[in-house]
Amino acid sequence: MTEPETDATRTARAQAPATAGTPTSGATPTSGATATSAATATSAAAPTSAAAPTSAAASAPAGAPGTVGRELRRRPLFLVTGGCVLLLLVLAVAPGLFAGWFGHGDPRVCDLGDSARGPAPGHPFGFDTQGCDLYANVVHGAGASLGVGLLATGSGLLVALVLGTLAGMAGRVVDSVIARVTDIFLGFPFLLGAVVVLNTVTSRDVFTVAAVLALFGWPAMTRVVRASVRSAREADYVVMARSLGGSEWHIVRRHVLPNILTPVLVLASITVGGVVVAEAALTFLGVGLQSPSISWGLQLASAQNTFQTHPHLLIFPGLFLSFTVFSLIAFGDTVRDALDPRTR
């Protein structure tokens, strides 16, 4: 006979489903742990992703053009000297834009009645010994003087890039041969060698003088290019490109040459200034440019006998020559300082 159901029995049976569901509720911490683990893994992965740009930046070369460009824009001296160099280039290419500001602007229109006259209204620099406007002559003289500097530096730098890159990237034998040839040319003094060669030439124009100066100027530039190439060759990005199977030509064209352009620019700007001075010195000595060329060296040479009585004949060409050389050298020094991390 079945006992009557009591209140306690009904209460226990009602609580049974709730107790049976307790393990299901207890599974919730497991789900929470899973989410926590996933979040932890995501958080752990985040620093690795964030570090990627830093690693990429660290692998960039210190002298990359973009980095140097930002550094240069923060230097007022670079903007000033760069503007002066640009102005000089325009003066050399298009002297007619400036020669007509005063007087007639033609350096070959002369009047012996004005021979060696000092500065006068409409002629701020006066006249030379032939009665030609000195301002027009000084302005037009920039073309020949800077032309010799640019041609000699460009030709010598082209030879230096080829030989310096070969010496820096090739084996020890090629490096040794190029080094010995360079030493032979360095054994000749720069100006003395140019004087000897130019004395054997009957017609000396811009191209002849530039070729002779390039002949004795490329060895020093080759050494600088070789040192820059050897430094770039050991960089991490070059080693990585080589490990990925890149050819030597590909490495030189894509990685080495682009990253030595900045020091080459510094070298070129300083060299142009030195060559301009060398051309003026050679012309002053009588072995440089000849008439009918118009250059600052020729103007200085023609003024050496009349300087005491007519100083303006020497002062104005000398000022233009000094300003040009100072601008070019200061421009190169500013770029070089931007490359040096110790000055940043």
mmCIF file of C-alpha atoms in Angstrom, residues 42-243:
data_model
loop_
_atom_site.group_PDB
_atom_site.id
_atom_site.type_symbol
_atom_site.label_atom_id
_atom_site.label_comp_id
_atom_site.label_asym_id
_atom_site.label_seq_id
_atom_site.Cartn_x
_atom_site.Cartn_y
_atom_site.Cartn_z
ATOM 1 C CA THR A 42 45.333 38.305 -28.955
ATOM 2 C CA SER A 43 47.005 40.634 -26.489
ATOM 3 C CA ALA A 44 50.236 38.722 -26.750
ATOM 4 C CA ALA A 45 50.151 38.978 -30.538
ATOM 5 C CA ALA A 46 49.510 42.728 -30.507
ATOM 6 C CA PRO A 47 53.001 43.840 -29.476
ATOM 7 C CA THR A 48 54.509 41.692 -32.225
ATOM 8 C CA SER A 49 52.391 43.427 -34.865
ATOM 9 C CA ALA A 50 53.142 46.822 -33.412
ATOM 10 C CA ALA A 51 56.824 46.103 -33.465
ATOM 11 C CA ALA A 52 56.811 45.413 -37.213
ATOM 12 C CA PRO A 53 57.004 49.066 -38.312
ATOM 13 C CA THR A 54 59.808 49.651 -35.827
ATOM 14 C CA SER A 55 61.783 46.763 -37.233
ATOM 15 C CA ALA A 56 61.173 47.976 -40.768
ATOM 16 C CA ALA A 57 62.317 51.450 -39.826
ATOM 17 C CA ALA A 58 65.396 50.073 -38.164
ATOM 18 C CA SER A 59 66.306 48.181 -41.311
ATOM 19 C CA ALA A 60 66.205 51.359 -43.418
ATOM 20 C CA PRO A 61 69.598 52.830 -44.199
ATOM 21 C CA ALA A 62 70.652 55.788 -42.075
ATOM 22 C CA GLY A 63 71.403 57.884 -45.145
ATOM 23 C CA ALA A 64 68.168 57.144 -46.999
ATOM 24 C CA PRO A 65 67.133 60.047 -49.248
ATOM 25 C CA GLY A 66 63.825 60.546 -47.426
ATOM 26 C CA THR A 67 65.505 60.804 -44.026
ATOM 27 C CA VAL A 68 68.163 63.183 -45.288
ATOM 28 C CA GLY A 69 65.564 65.317 -47.065
ATOM 29 C CA ARG A 70 63.550 65.815 -43.869
ATOM 30 C CA GLU A 71 66.707 66.682 -41.961
ATOM 31 C CA LEU A 72 67.821 69.190 -44.601
ATOM 32 C CA ARG A 73 64.478 71.003 -44.648
ATOM 33 C CA ARG A 74 64.949 71.771 -40.964
ATOM 34 C CA ARG A 75 68.261 73.543 -41.620
ATOM 35 C CA PRO A 76 67.959 77.214 -42.666
ATOM 36 C CA LEU A 77 71.545 77.261 -43.939
ATOM 37 C CA PHE A 78 70.679 74.568 -46.475
ATOM 38 C CA LEU A 79 67.778 76.623 -47.811
ATOM 39 C CA VAL A 80 69.958 79.728 -48.104
ATOM 40 C CA THR A 81 72.938 78.032 -49.753
ATOM 41 C CA GLY A 82 70.672 75.919 -51.951
ATOM 42 C CA GLY A 83 68.948 79.075 -53.167
ATOM 43 C CA CYS A 84 72.321 80.676 -53.914
ATOM 44 C CA VAL A 85 73.486 77.632 -55.875
ATOM 45 C CA LEU A 86 70.234 77.593 -57.852
ATOM 46 C CA LEU A 87 70.618 81.297 -58.617
ATOM 47 C CA LEU A 88 74.175 80.733 -59.846
ATOM 48 C CA LEU A 89 73.038 77.918 -62.119
ATOM 49 C CA VAL A 90 70.371 80.154 -63.659
ATOM 50 C CA LEU A 91 72.998 82.881 -64.046
ATOM 51 C CA ALA A 92 75.295 80.479 -65.895
ATOM 52 C CA VAL A 93 72.596 79.071 -68.170
ATOM 53 C CA ALA A 94 70.748 82.309 -68.960
ATOM 54 C CA PRO A 95 73.006 85.311 -68.262
ATOM 55 C CA GLY A 96 70.866 87.488 -70.502
ATOM 56 C CA LEU A 97 68.166 87.510 -67.821
ATOM 57 C CA PHE A 98 70.485 89.508 -65.535
ATOM 58 C CA ALA A 99 72.925 91.293 -67.856
ATOM 59 C CA GLY A 100 70.282 93.704 -69.131
ATOM 60 C CA TRP A 101 69.411 95.044 -65.690
ATOM 61 C CA PHE A 102 72.072 97.757 -66.078
ATOM 62 C CA GLY A 103 73.504 99.311 -69.226
ATOM 63 C CA HIS A 104 73.104 97.648 -72.609
ATOM 64 C CA GLY A 105 73.845 94.136 -71.308
ATOM 65 C CA ASP A 106 76.164 93.132 -74.156
ATOM 66 C CA PRO A 107 79.688 92.326 -72.902
ATOM 67 C CA ARG A 108 81.220 92.751 -76.379
ATOM 68 C CA VAL A 109 79.983 96.284 -77.037
ATOM 69 C CA CYS A 110 82.958 98.433 -76.065
ATOM 70 C CA ASP A 111 84.053 102.064 -76.271
ATOM 71 C CA LEU A 112 87.714 102.897 -75.703
ATOM 72 C CA GLY A 113 86.644 106.306 -74.443
ATOM 73 C CA ASP A 114 85.304 104.557 -71.333
ATOM 74 C CA SER A 115 88.472 102.507 -70.776
ATOM 75 C CA ALA A 116 88.902 101.553 -67.097
ATOM 76 C CA ARG A 117 86.252 104.035 -65.923
ATOM 77 C CA GLY A 118 84.926 103.409 -62.462
ATOM 78 C CA PRO A 119 81.300 102.760 -61.482
ATOM 79 C CA ALA A 120 78.881 105.254 -63.014
ATOM 80 C CA PRO A 121 75.084 105.626 -63.307
ATOM 81 C CA GLY A 122 73.777 102.755 -65.411
ATOM 82 C CA HIS A 123 77.105 100.939 -65.070
ATOM 83 C CA PRO A 124 77.450 99.914 -61.396
ATOM 84 C CA PHE A 125 80.675 97.933 -61.937
ATOM 85 C CA GLY A 126 82.314 100.440 -64.286
ATOM 86 C CA PHE A 127 84.220 99.488 -67.455
ATOM 87 C CA ASP A 128 87.225 97.284 -68.208
ATOM 88 C CA THR A 129 90.409 98.320 -70.010
ATOM 89 C CA GLN A 130 88.718 97.830 -73.402
ATOM 90 C CA GLY A 131 85.803 100.072 -72.458
ATOM 91 C CA CYS A 132 83.370 97.137 -72.129
ATOM 92 C CA ASP A 133 80.694 97.123 -69.441
ATOM 93 C CA LEU A 134 82.192 95.207 -66.513
ATOM 94 C CA TYR A 135 78.831 94.192 -65.044
ATOM 95 C CA ALA A 136 77.807 92.479 -68.295
ATOM 96 C CA ASN A 137 81.207 90.763 -68.470
ATOM 97 C CA VAL A 138 81.002 89.497 -64.889
ATOM 98 C CA VAL A 139 77.477 88.153 -65.417
ATOM 99 C CA HIS A 140 78.413 86.403 -68.666
ATOM 100 C CA GLY A 141 81.624 85.105 -67.083
ATOM 101 C CA ALA A 142 79.593 82.811 -64.838
ATOM 102 C CA GLY A 143 78.782 80.580 -67.808
ATOM 103 C CA ALA A 144 82.389 79.686 -68.634
ATOM 104 C CA SER A 145 83.615 79.456 -65.035
ATOM 105 C CA LEU A 146 80.739 77.300 -63.818
ATOM 106 C CA GLY A 147 80.719 75.411 -67.115
ATOM 107 C CA VAL A 148 84.288 74.254 -66.537
ATOM 108 C CA GLY A 149 83.432 73.332 -62.957
ATOM 109 C CA LEU A 150 80.333 71.339 -63.842
ATOM 110 C CA LEU A 151 81.841 69.583 -66.875
ATOM 111 C CA ALA A 152 85.059 68.625 -65.095
ATOM 112 C CA THR A 153 83.230 67.448 -61.975
ATOM 113 C CA GLY A 154 80.584 65.552 -63.942
ATOM 114 C CA SER A 155 83.139 63.772 -66.126
ATOM 115 C CA GLY A 156 85.406 62.916 -63.225
ATOM 116 C CA LEU A 157 82.490 61.780 -61.096
ATOM 117 C CA LEU A 158 81.225 59.477 -63.844
ATOM 118 C CA VAL A 159 84.625 57.774 -63.989
ATOM 119 C CA ALA A 160 84.748 57.663 -60.192
ATOM 120 C CA LEU A 161 81.311 56.035 -59.943
ATOM 121 C CA VAL A 162 82.271 53.281 -62.378
ATOM 122 C CA LEU A 163 85.714 52.546 -60.954
ATOM 123 C CA GLY A 164 84.728 53.122 -57.330
ATOM 124 C CA THR A 165 81.740 50.788 -57.605
ATOM 125 C CA LEU A 166 83.859 48.109 -59.270
ATOM 126 C CA ALA A 167 86.525 48.437 -56.591
ATOM 127 C CA GLY A 168 83.970 48.317 -53.801
ATOM 128 C CA MET A 169 81.881 45.411 -55.094
ATOM 129 C CA ALA A 170 84.364 43.239 -56.994
ATOM 130 C CA GLY A 171 87.004 40.960 -55.585
ATOM 131 C CA ARG A 172 90.388 41.771 -54.141
ATOM 132 C CA VAL A 173 92.220 41.552 -57.479
ATOM 133 C CA VAL A 174 90.047 44.166 -59.219
ATOM 134 C CA ASP A 175 90.149 46.373 -56.132
ATOM 135 C CA SER A 176 93.941 46.179 -56.019
ATOM 136 C CA VAL A 177 94.362 47.017 -59.719
ATOM 137 C CA ILE A 178 92.067 50.053 -59.513
ATOM 138 C CA ALA A 179 93.800 51.196 -56.324
ATOM 139 C CA ARG A 180 97.229 51.073 -57.992
ATOM 140 C CA VAL A 181 96.028 53.031 -61.043
ATOM 141 C CA THR A 182 94.461 55.596 -58.728
ATOM 142 C CA ASP A 183 97.700 55.941 -56.776
ATOM 143 C CA ILE A 184 99.638 56.594 -59.997
ATOM 144 C CA PHE A 185 97.368 59.509 -60.939
ATOM 145 C CA LEU A 186 97.385 60.836 -57.382
ATOM 146 C CA GLY A 187 101.158 61.042 -57.641
ATOM 147 C CA PHE A 188 100.764 64.024 -59.988
ATOM 148 C CA PRO A 189 99.927 67.321 -58.227
ATOM 149 C CA PHE A 190 96.536 68.542 -59.391
ATOM 150 C CA LEU A 191 97.421 72.051 -60.586
ATOM 151 C CA LEU A 192 100.960 71.214 -61.662
ATOM 152 C CA GLY A 193 99.758 68.331 -63.820
ATOM 153 C CA ALA A 194 97.099 70.549 -65.387
ATOM 154 C CA VAL A 195 99.696 73.245 -66.131
ATOM 155 C CA VAL A 196 101.987 70.743 -67.855
ATOM 156 C CA VAL A 197 99.213 69.287 -70.026
ATOM 157 C CA LEU A 198 97.594 72.625 -70.909
ATOM 158 C CA ASN A 199 100.942 74.037 -71.996
ATOM 159 C CA THR A 200 100.958 71.480 -74.798
ATOM 160 C CA VAL A 201 97.501 72.524 -76.058
ATOM 161 C CA THR A 202 97.283 75.389 -78.532
ATOM 162 C CA SER A 203 93.536 76.075 -78.303
ATOM 163 C CA ARG A 204 92.103 76.111 -74.794
ATOM 164 C CA ASP A 205 88.335 76.419 -74.564
ATOM 165 C CA VAL A 206 85.837 75.347 -71.888
ATOM 166 C CA PHE A 207 85.796 71.703 -72.972
ATOM 167 C CA THR A 208 89.583 71.401 -73.179
ATOM 168 C CA VAL A 209 90.207 72.888 -69.735
ATOM 169 C CA ALA A 210 87.386 70.812 -68.228
ATOM 170 C CA ALA A 211 88.784 67.603 -69.731
ATOM 171 C CA VAL A 212 92.271 68.259 -68.338
ATOM 172 C CA LEU A 213 90.935 69.067 -64.865
ATOM 173 C CA ALA A 214 88.775 65.928 -64.944
ATOM 174 C CA LEU A 215 91.845 63.888 -65.907
ATOM 175 C CA PHE A 216 93.553 64.836 -62.655
ATOM 176 C CA GLY A 217 90.405 65.069 -60.524
ATOM 177 C CA TRP A 218 88.808 61.623 -60.769
ATOM 178 C CA PRO A 219 91.259 59.677 -58.504
ATOM 179 C CA ALA A 220 90.314 61.522 -55.308
ATOM 180 C CA MET A 221 86.614 61.097 -56.079
ATOM 181 C CA THR A 222 87.123 57.392 -56.828
ATOM 182 C CA ARG A 223 88.453 56.817 -53.332
ATOM 183 C CA VAL A 224 85.410 58.456 -51.763
ATOM 184 C CA VAL A 225 82.983 56.461 -53.933
ATOM 185 C CA ARG A 226 84.809 53.209 -53.164
ATOM 186 C CA ALA A 227 84.601 53.843 -49.408
ATOM 187 C CA SER A 228 80.868 54.638 -49.652
ATOM 188 C CA VAL A 229 80.182 51.511 -51.730
ATOM 189 C CA ARG A 230 82.057 49.274 -49.311
ATOM 190 C CA SER A 231 80.103 50.738 -46.403
ATOM 191 C CA ALA A 232 76.772 50.198 -48.182
ATOM 192 C CA ARG A 233 77.778 46.678 -49.226
ATOM 193 C CA GLU A 234 77.893 45.551 -45.584
ATOM 194 C CA ALA A 235 74.474 46.980 -44.703
ATOM 195 C CA ASP A 236 71.700 44.618 -43.560
ATOM 196 C CA TYR A 237 69.402 45.387 -46.491
ATOM 197 C CA VAL A 238 72.155 44.487 -48.974
ATOM 198 C CA VAL A 239 72.970 41.255 -47.129
ATOM 199 C CA MET A 240 69.264 40.352 -47.150
ATOM 200 C CA ALA A 241 68.943 41.103 -50.876
ATOM 201 C CA ARG A 242 71.956 38.899 -51.573
ATOM 202 C CA SER A 243 70.553 36.061 -49.438
#
